């Protein structure tokens, strides 16, 4: 079965899409084509979209699913006339909250993802800059300013996780690659000296060697770097180091960057500078 879902907003559409994807992910037996329509902020745009929804219903032979966070009641009324199963997030939740809080909502467009305060915005920018400056062991003299230092073999997810922690939570995350240069005389992976003073900040990432080989093959096909033997060896040594040094770690193979980052925060208890937008 294939259905079409529209995520509609008069703002960025991030809230409608995030909630919509979370809800629809529970229906594994249904193939859903997801379409996000942000900035439907005029009656004219609403009418144009309503026509698209109507033609989609005819083409699919099934009414689309419509998940919206539209604030303007006039625009919302136009969308309501379109054929579809509607999940109106704001009217569903705001009206009961108004009753509970005994006050009216401001019904302002884009408040969730607005910059808010200058301090929060600057924290976000500075954290992203920190992650970029301290990516892949490029710099190490700023590790005393880091909230967390991700370690792991090449291509296991350190960089995207660092950037997500910075952008979503304002966490200053550095990351350091474990390589053959860090092997001791017995062939075991040792903790690089630059990381020793910051052991309490370390968090390890690991990955299934088969997945790692596939990722590396896209970057350097048919190389020693992407060979299965090399990937197995590096992952095995990294995990042995984590256990030997009591470094907490997570397997990134089947987790999204959102899940990886949230699990790290939960396990370490690290403080967020702000909540995700």
mmCIF file of C-alpha atoms in Angstrom:
data_model
loop_
_atom_site.group_PDB
_atom_site.id
_atom_site.type_symbol
_atom_site.label_atom_id
_atom_site.label_comp_id
_atom_site.label_asym_id
_atom_site.label_seq_id
_atom_site.Cartn_x
_atom_site.Cartn_y
_atom_site.Cartn_z
ATOM 1 C CA UNK A 1 0.000 0.000 0.000
ATOM 2 C CA UNK A 2 1.305 3.457 -0.929
ATOM 3 C CA UNK A 3 -0.012 6.686 0.563
ATOM 4 C CA UNK A 4 1.037 10.319 0.298
ATOM 5 C CA UNK A 5 1.609 12.461 3.389
ATOM 6 C CA UNK A 6 1.833 16.254 3.311
ATOM 7 C CA UNK A 7 3.644 18.099 6.118
ATOM 8 C CA UNK A 8 2.387 21.677 5.907
ATOM 9 C CA UNK A 9 3.381 24.810 7.788
ATOM 10 C CA UNK A 10 3.290 28.570 7.505
ATOM 11 C CA UNK A 11 6.811 28.484 8.951
ATOM 12 C CA UNK A 12 9.788 26.208 8.337
ATOM 13 C CA UNK A 13 7.786 22.983 8.460
ATOM 14 C CA UNK A 14 10.357 21.396 10.774
ATOM 15 C CA UNK A 15 7.868 20.676 13.563
ATOM 16 C CA UNK A 16 5.213 19.228 11.254
ATOM 17 C CA UNK A 17 7.766 17.079 9.454
ATOM 18 C CA UNK A 18 9.494 15.845 12.631
ATOM 19 C CA UNK A 19 6.255 14.872 14.330
ATOM 20 C CA UNK A 20 4.777 13.489 11.118
ATOM 21 C CA UNK A 21 7.777 11.288 10.390
ATOM 22 C CA UNK A 22 7.786 10.017 13.967
ATOM 23 C CA UNK A 23 4.111 9.064 13.758
ATOM 24 C CA UNK A 24 4.257 7.495 10.310
ATOM 25 C CA UNK A 25 7.416 5.524 11.109
ATOM 26 C CA UNK A 26 5.219 3.288 13.270
ATOM 27 C CA UNK A 27 3.493 1.918 10.166
ATOM 28 C CA UNK A 28 6.142 -0.301 8.633
ATOM 29 C CA UNK A 29 3.801 -2.096 6.244
ATOM 30 C CA UNK A 30 2.703 1.085 4.498
ATOM 31 C CA UNK A 31 4.878 2.801 1.909
ATOM 32 C CA UNK A 32 4.458 6.529 2.435
ATOM 33 C CA UNK A 33 5.610 9.255 0.068
ATOM 34 C CA UNK A 34 6.347 12.261 2.266
ATOM 35 C CA UNK A 35 6.099 15.828 0.962
ATOM 36 C CA UNK A 36 7.010 18.875 3.058
ATOM 37 C CA UNK A 37 5.422 22.219 2.188
ATOM 38 C CA UNK A 38 6.864 25.089 4.285
ATOM 39 C CA UNK A 39 5.898 28.767 4.228
ATOM 40 C CA UNK A 40 2.274 28.314 3.188
ATOM 41 C CA UNK A 41 1.691 31.781 4.589
ATOM 42 C CA UNK A 42 -1.018 33.212 2.347
ATOM 43 C CA UNK A 43 -4.513 32.221 1.248
ATOM 44 C CA UNK A 44 -3.304 32.148 -2.358
ATOM 45 C CA UNK A 45 -0.570 29.622 -1.533
ATOM 46 C CA UNK A 46 -3.098 27.593 0.458
ATOM 47 C CA UNK A 47 -5.445 27.368 -2.525
ATOM 48 C CA UNK A 48 -2.573 26.280 -4.785
ATOM 49 C CA UNK A 49 -1.584 23.604 -2.330
ATOM 50 C CA UNK A 50 -5.185 22.456 -1.902
ATOM 51 C CA UNK A 51 -5.298 21.857 -5.666
ATOM 52 C CA UNK A 52 -2.115 19.787 -5.471
ATOM 53 C CA UNK A 53 -3.567 17.741 -2.623
ATOM 54 C CA UNK A 54 -6.782 17.173 -4.588
ATOM 55 C CA UNK A 55 -4.915 16.000 -7.695
ATOM 56 C CA UNK A 56 -2.754 13.728 -5.517
ATOM 57 C CA UNK A 57 -5.883 12.138 -4.064
ATOM 58 C CA UNK A 58 -7.192 11.432 -7.572
ATOM 59 C CA UNK A 59 -3.855 10.027 -8.727
ATOM 60 C CA UNK A 60 -3.343 7.809 -5.649
ATOM 61 C CA UNK A 61 -6.943 6.689 -5.397
ATOM 62 C CA UNK A 62 -6.625 7.366 -1.656
ATOM 63 C CA UNK A 63 -6.941 10.542 0.346
ATOM 64 C CA UNK A 64 -3.564 11.957 1.413
ATOM 65 C CA UNK A 65 -2.567 12.340 5.038
ATOM 66 C CA UNK A 66 -2.239 16.017 5.990
ATOM 67 C CA UNK A 67 -0.205 16.999 9.050
ATOM 68 C CA UNK A 68 0.001 20.732 9.594
ATOM 69 C CA UNK A 69 1.164 23.364 12.047
ATOM 70 C CA UNK A 70 -0.598 26.304 10.394
ATOM 71 C CA UNK A 71 -1.360 29.118 12.805
ATOM 72 C CA UNK A 72 -3.485 31.415 10.610
ATOM 73 C CA UNK A 73 -7.102 30.250 10.849
ATOM 74 C CA UNK A 74 -8.026 31.549 7.368
ATOM 75 C CA UNK A 75 -5.203 29.566 5.754
ATOM 76 C CA UNK A 76 -6.068 26.552 7.868
ATOM 77 C CA UNK A 77 -9.688 26.694 6.685
ATOM 78 C CA UNK A 78 -8.549 26.470 3.037
ATOM 79 C CA UNK A 79 -6.427 23.400 3.769
ATOM 80 C CA UNK A 80 -9.320 21.821 5.645
ATOM 81 C CA UNK A 81 -11.373 21.885 2.448
ATOM 82 C CA UNK A 82 -8.800 19.739 0.636
ATOM 83 C CA UNK A 83 -9.533 15.998 0.543
ATOM 84 C CA UNK A 84 -7.379 14.245 3.099
ATOM 85 C CA UNK A 85 -7.058 12.770 6.566
ATOM 86 C CA UNK A 86 -6.035 15.776 8.649
ATOM 87 C CA UNK A 87 -3.919 16.003 11.776
ATOM 88 C CA UNK A 88 -4.042 19.650 12.871
ATOM 89 C CA UNK A 89 -1.316 19.819 15.488
ATOM 90 C CA UNK A 90 -1.973 23.323 16.773
ATOM 91 C CA UNK A 91 -5.749 23.081 17.131
ATOM 92 C CA UNK A 92 -5.403 19.614 18.648
ATOM 93 C CA UNK A 93 -3.045 20.693 21.392
ATOM 94 C CA UNK A 94 -3.216 24.475 21.763
ATOM 95 C CA UNK A 95 -6.915 24.721 22.603
ATOM 96 C CA UNK A 96 -6.733 22.241 25.530
ATOM 97 C CA UNK A 97 -3.570 24.006 26.735
ATOM 98 C CA UNK A 98 -5.356 27.366 26.604
ATOM 99 C CA UNK A 99 -8.052 25.945 28.847
ATOM 100 C CA UNK A 100 -5.544 24.450 31.259
ATOM 101 C CA UNK A 101 -3.400 27.603 31.427
ATOM 102 C CA UNK A 102 -6.432 29.908 31.444
ATOM 103 C CA UNK A 103 -4.914 32.154 28.808
ATOM 104 C CA UNK A 104 -4.863 32.509 25.042
ATOM 105 C CA UNK A 105 -1.992 31.432 22.831
ATOM 106 C CA UNK A 106 -0.161 34.146 20.915
ATOM 107 C CA UNK A 107 -0.644 32.109 17.698
ATOM 108 C CA UNK A 108 2.654 33.463 16.370
ATOM 109 C CA UNK A 109 4.212 31.897 13.294
ATOM 110 C CA UNK A 110 7.740 30.484 13.617
ATOM 111 C CA UNK A 111 8.264 30.887 17.349
ATOM 112 C CA UNK A 112 9.680 27.369 17.766
ATOM 113 C CA UNK A 113 12.557 27.906 15.348
ATOM 114 C CA UNK A 114 13.109 31.621 15.796
ATOM 115 C CA UNK A 115 16.504 32.810 16.997
ATOM 116 C CA UNK A 116 14.993 33.823 20.328
ATOM 117 C CA UNK A 117 17.802 35.488 22.280
ATOM 118 C CA UNK A 118 21.137 36.714 20.971
ATOM 119 C CA UNK A 119 22.964 34.677 23.639
ATOM 120 C CA UNK A 120 21.422 31.396 22.506
ATOM 121 C CA UNK A 121 22.105 32.181 18.861
ATOM 122 C CA UNK A 122 25.750 33.060 19.541
ATOM 123 C CA UNK A 123 26.159 29.901 21.636
ATOM 124 C CA UNK A 124 24.931 27.867 18.693
ATOM 125 C CA UNK A 125 27.316 29.568 16.245
ATOM 126 C CA UNK A 126 30.315 29.322 18.580
ATOM 127 C CA UNK A 127 29.650 25.644 19.248
ATOM 128 C CA UNK A 128 29.499 24.881 15.519
ATOM 129 C CA UNK A 129 32.731 26.803 14.942
ATOM 130 C CA UNK A 130 34.332 24.839 17.792
ATOM 131 C CA UNK A 131 33.262 21.531 16.239
ATOM 132 C CA UNK A 132 34.664 22.540 12.845
ATOM 133 C CA UNK A 133 37.934 23.856 14.304
ATOM 134 C CA UNK A 134 38.452 20.695 16.336
ATOM 135 C CA UNK A 135 37.362 18.160 13.744
ATOM 136 C CA UNK A 136 39.378 15.006 13.103
ATOM 137 C CA UNK A 137 42.206 15.975 15.459
ATOM 138 C CA UNK A 138 42.998 19.111 13.432
ATOM 139 C CA UNK A 139 43.624 21.021 16.645
ATOM 140 C CA UNK A 140 44.193 19.680 20.134
ATOM 141 C CA UNK A 141 45.151 22.733 22.190
ATOM 142 C CA UNK A 142 41.482 23.643 22.758
ATOM 143 C CA UNK A 143 40.487 20.346 24.366
ATOM 144 C CA UNK A 144 40.339 22.003 27.777
ATOM 145 C CA UNK A 145 37.345 23.977 26.428
ATOM 146 C CA UNK A 146 35.566 20.894 25.066
ATOM 147 C CA UNK A 147 32.481 19.474 26.749
ATOM 148 C CA UNK A 148 33.079 16.097 25.106
ATOM 149 C CA UNK A 149 35.699 14.540 22.816
ATOM 150 C CA UNK A 150 34.539 11.831 20.445
ATOM 151 C CA UNK A 151 37.090 9.181 19.511
ATOM 152 C CA UNK A 152 36.918 6.391 16.962
ATOM 153 C CA UNK A 153 38.272 5.026 13.721
ATOM 154 C CA UNK A 154 37.924 6.964 10.482
ATOM 155 C CA UNK A 155 34.364 7.196 9.058
ATOM 156 C CA UNK A 156 32.511 5.882 12.106
ATOM 157 C CA UNK A 157 30.352 9.015 12.521
ATOM 158 C CA UNK A 158 32.473 11.364 14.659
ATOM 159 C CA UNK A 159 32.096 14.506 12.537
ATOM 160 C CA UNK A 160 28.303 14.454 11.975
ATOM 161 C CA UNK A 161 27.749 13.634 15.647
ATOM 162 C CA UNK A 162 29.984 16.517 16.746
ATOM 163 C CA UNK A 163 28.178 18.972 14.485
ATOM 164 C CA UNK A 164 24.744 17.762 15.584
ATOM 165 C CA UNK A 165 25.665 18.152 19.269
ATOM 166 C CA UNK A 166 26.842 21.686 18.521
ATOM 167 C CA UNK A 167 23.923 22.780 16.368
ATOM 168 C CA UNK A 168 21.110 21.231 18.386
ATOM 169 C CA UNK A 169 22.374 21.513 21.961
ATOM 170 C CA UNK A 170 25.218 24.041 21.993
ATOM 171 C CA UNK A 171 27.641 21.354 23.173
ATOM 172 C CA UNK A 172 31.285 21.979 22.362
ATOM 173 C CA UNK A 173 32.317 18.682 20.822
ATOM 174 C CA UNK A 174 35.767 17.860 19.473
ATOM 175 C CA UNK A 175 36.663 14.611 17.763
ATOM 176 C CA UNK A 176 39.887 12.663 17.351
ATOM 177 C CA UNK A 177 40.631 9.793 14.923
ATOM 178 C CA UNK A 178 42.255 6.600 16.162
ATOM 179 C CA UNK A 179 44.822 5.480 13.581
ATOM 180 C CA UNK A 180 47.741 3.087 13.168
ATOM 181 C CA UNK A 181 50.004 5.878 14.424
ATOM 182 C CA UNK A 182 48.520 5.202 17.869
ATOM 183 C CA UNK A 183 49.671 1.566 18.016
ATOM 184 C CA UNK A 184 52.169 0.642 20.731
ATOM 185 C CA UNK A 185 55.179 -1.647 20.346
ATOM 186 C CA UNK A 186 53.006 -4.739 20.864
ATOM 187 C CA UNK A 187 50.586 -3.732 18.116
ATOM 188 C CA UNK A 188 47.833 -2.655 20.530
ATOM 189 C CA UNK A 189 46.008 0.614 20.115
ATOM 190 C CA UNK A 190 47.054 3.008 22.867
ATOM 191 C CA UNK A 191 45.495 6.236 24.042
ATOM 192 C CA UNK A 192 47.226 9.140 22.267
ATOM 193 C CA UNK A 193 49.163 11.324 24.751
ATOM 194 C CA UNK A 194 47.171 14.409 23.759
ATOM 195 C CA UNK A 195 43.997 12.727 25.048
ATOM 196 C CA UNK A 196 45.404 11.532 28.382
ATOM 197 C CA UNK A 197 44.627 14.749 30.326
ATOM 198 C CA UNK A 198 41.052 14.666 29.046
ATOM 199 C CA UNK A 199 40.120 11.021 29.617
ATOM 200 C CA UNK A 200 37.040 12.041 31.595
ATOM 201 C CA UNK A 201 35.697 13.810 28.461
ATOM 202 C CA UNK A 202 36.215 10.916 26.037
ATOM 203 C CA UNK A 203 33.362 9.051 24.393
ATOM 204 C CA UNK A 204 34.008 6.304 21.879
ATOM 205 C CA UNK A 205 32.195 5.444 18.675
ATOM 206 C CA UNK A 206 32.352 2.055 17.018
ATOM 207 C CA UNK A 207 30.691 0.529 13.961
ATOM 208 C CA UNK A 208 30.108 -2.825 12.308
ATOM 209 C CA UNK A 209 33.199 -3.551 10.153
ATOM 210 C CA UNK A 210 31.048 -4.506 7.150
ATOM 211 C CA UNK A 211 29.248 -1.168 7.277
ATOM 212 C CA UNK A 212 32.564 0.631 7.758
ATOM 213 C CA UNK A 213 34.057 -1.106 4.728
ATOM 214 C CA UNK A 214 31.075 -0.083 2.598
ATOM 215 C CA UNK A 215 31.373 3.564 3.695
ATOM 216 C CA UNK A 216 35.120 3.649 3.096
ATOM 217 C CA UNK A 217 34.734 1.956 -0.276
ATOM 218 C CA UNK A 218 32.713 4.963 -1.466
ATOM 219 C CA UNK A 219 35.627 7.204 -0.541
ATOM 220 C CA UNK A 220 38.591 5.020 -1.564
ATOM 221 C CA UNK A 221 37.416 1.978 -3.519
ATOM 222 C CA UNK A 222 39.555 -1.161 -3.608
ATOM 223 C CA UNK A 223 42.104 0.233 -1.176
ATOM 224 C CA UNK A 224 43.677 -1.206 1.966
ATOM 225 C CA UNK A 225 41.833 1.549 3.847
ATOM 226 C CA UNK A 226 38.450 0.125 2.756
ATOM 227 C CA UNK A 227 39.354 -3.579 2.925
ATOM 228 C CA UNK A 228 37.386 -5.822 5.260
ATOM 229 C CA UNK A 229 40.539 -7.051 7.020
ATOM 230 C CA UNK A 230 41.631 -3.492 7.769
ATOM 231 C CA UNK A 231 38.189 -2.469 9.020
ATOM 232 C CA UNK A 232 37.889 -5.540 11.274
ATOM 233 C CA UNK A 233 41.343 -4.897 12.709
ATOM 234 C CA UNK A 234 40.721 -1.212 13.438
ATOM 235 C CA UNK A 235 37.292 -1.717 14.990
ATOM 236 C CA UNK A 236 38.513 -4.616 17.150
ATOM 237 C CA UNK A 237 41.460 -2.596 18.430
ATOM 238 C CA UNK A 238 39.325 0.489 19.104
ATOM 239 C CA UNK A 239 36.773 -1.473 21.121
ATOM 240 C CA UNK A 240 39.572 -3.177 23.069
ATOM 241 C CA UNK A 241 40.993 0.270 23.906
ATOM 242 C CA UNK A 242 37.594 1.523 25.113
ATOM 243 C CA UNK A 243 37.199 -1.445 27.428
ATOM 244 C CA UNK A 244 40.779 -1.277 28.691
ATOM 245 C CA UNK A 245 40.547 2.455 29.440
ATOM 246 C CA UNK A 246 36.918 2.325 30.642
ATOM 247 C CA UNK A 247 35.827 4.755 27.924
ATOM 248 C CA UNK A 248 32.054 4.650 27.336
ATOM 249 C CA UNK A 249 31.171 3.920 23.716
ATOM 250 C CA UNK A 250 28.256 3.335 21.387
ATOM 251 C CA UNK A 251 27.817 1.309 18.204
ATOM 252 C CA UNK A 252 26.686 3.755 15.506
ATOM 253 C CA UNK A 253 25.805 1.124 12.888
ATOM 254 C CA UNK A 254 22.034 1.202 13.222
ATOM 255 C CA UNK A 255 21.513 4.562 14.893
ATOM 256 C CA UNK A 256 20.812 7.929 13.300
ATOM 257 C CA UNK A 257 22.956 10.899 14.262
ATOM 258 C CA UNK A 258 20.044 12.143 16.391
ATOM 259 C CA UNK A 259 19.944 8.876 18.341
ATOM 260 C CA UNK A 260 23.724 8.722 18.709
ATOM 261 C CA UNK A 261 23.884 12.249 20.116
ATOM 262 C CA UNK A 262 20.929 11.833 22.465
ATOM 263 C CA UNK A 263 22.295 8.553 23.823
ATOM 264 C CA UNK A 264 25.670 10.190 24.463
ATOM 265 C CA UNK A 265 24.008 13.002 26.399
ATOM 266 C CA UNK A 266 21.915 10.540 28.413
ATOM 267 C CA UNK A 267 24.909 8.363 29.265
ATOM 268 C CA UNK A 268 27.356 11.127 30.134
ATOM 269 C CA UNK A 269 24.940 13.552 31.786
ATOM 270 C CA UNK A 270 26.560 16.386 29.853
ATOM 271 C CA UNK A 271 24.726 19.704 30.144
ATOM 272 C CA UNK A 272 22.949 21.147 27.131
ATOM 273 C CA UNK A 273 23.361 24.864 26.635
ATOM 274 C CA UNK A 274 19.905 25.017 25.064
ATOM 275 C CA UNK A 275 17.156 22.706 23.874
ATOM 276 C CA UNK A 276 16.947 21.581 20.238
ATOM 277 C CA UNK A 277 14.926 23.801 17.909
#
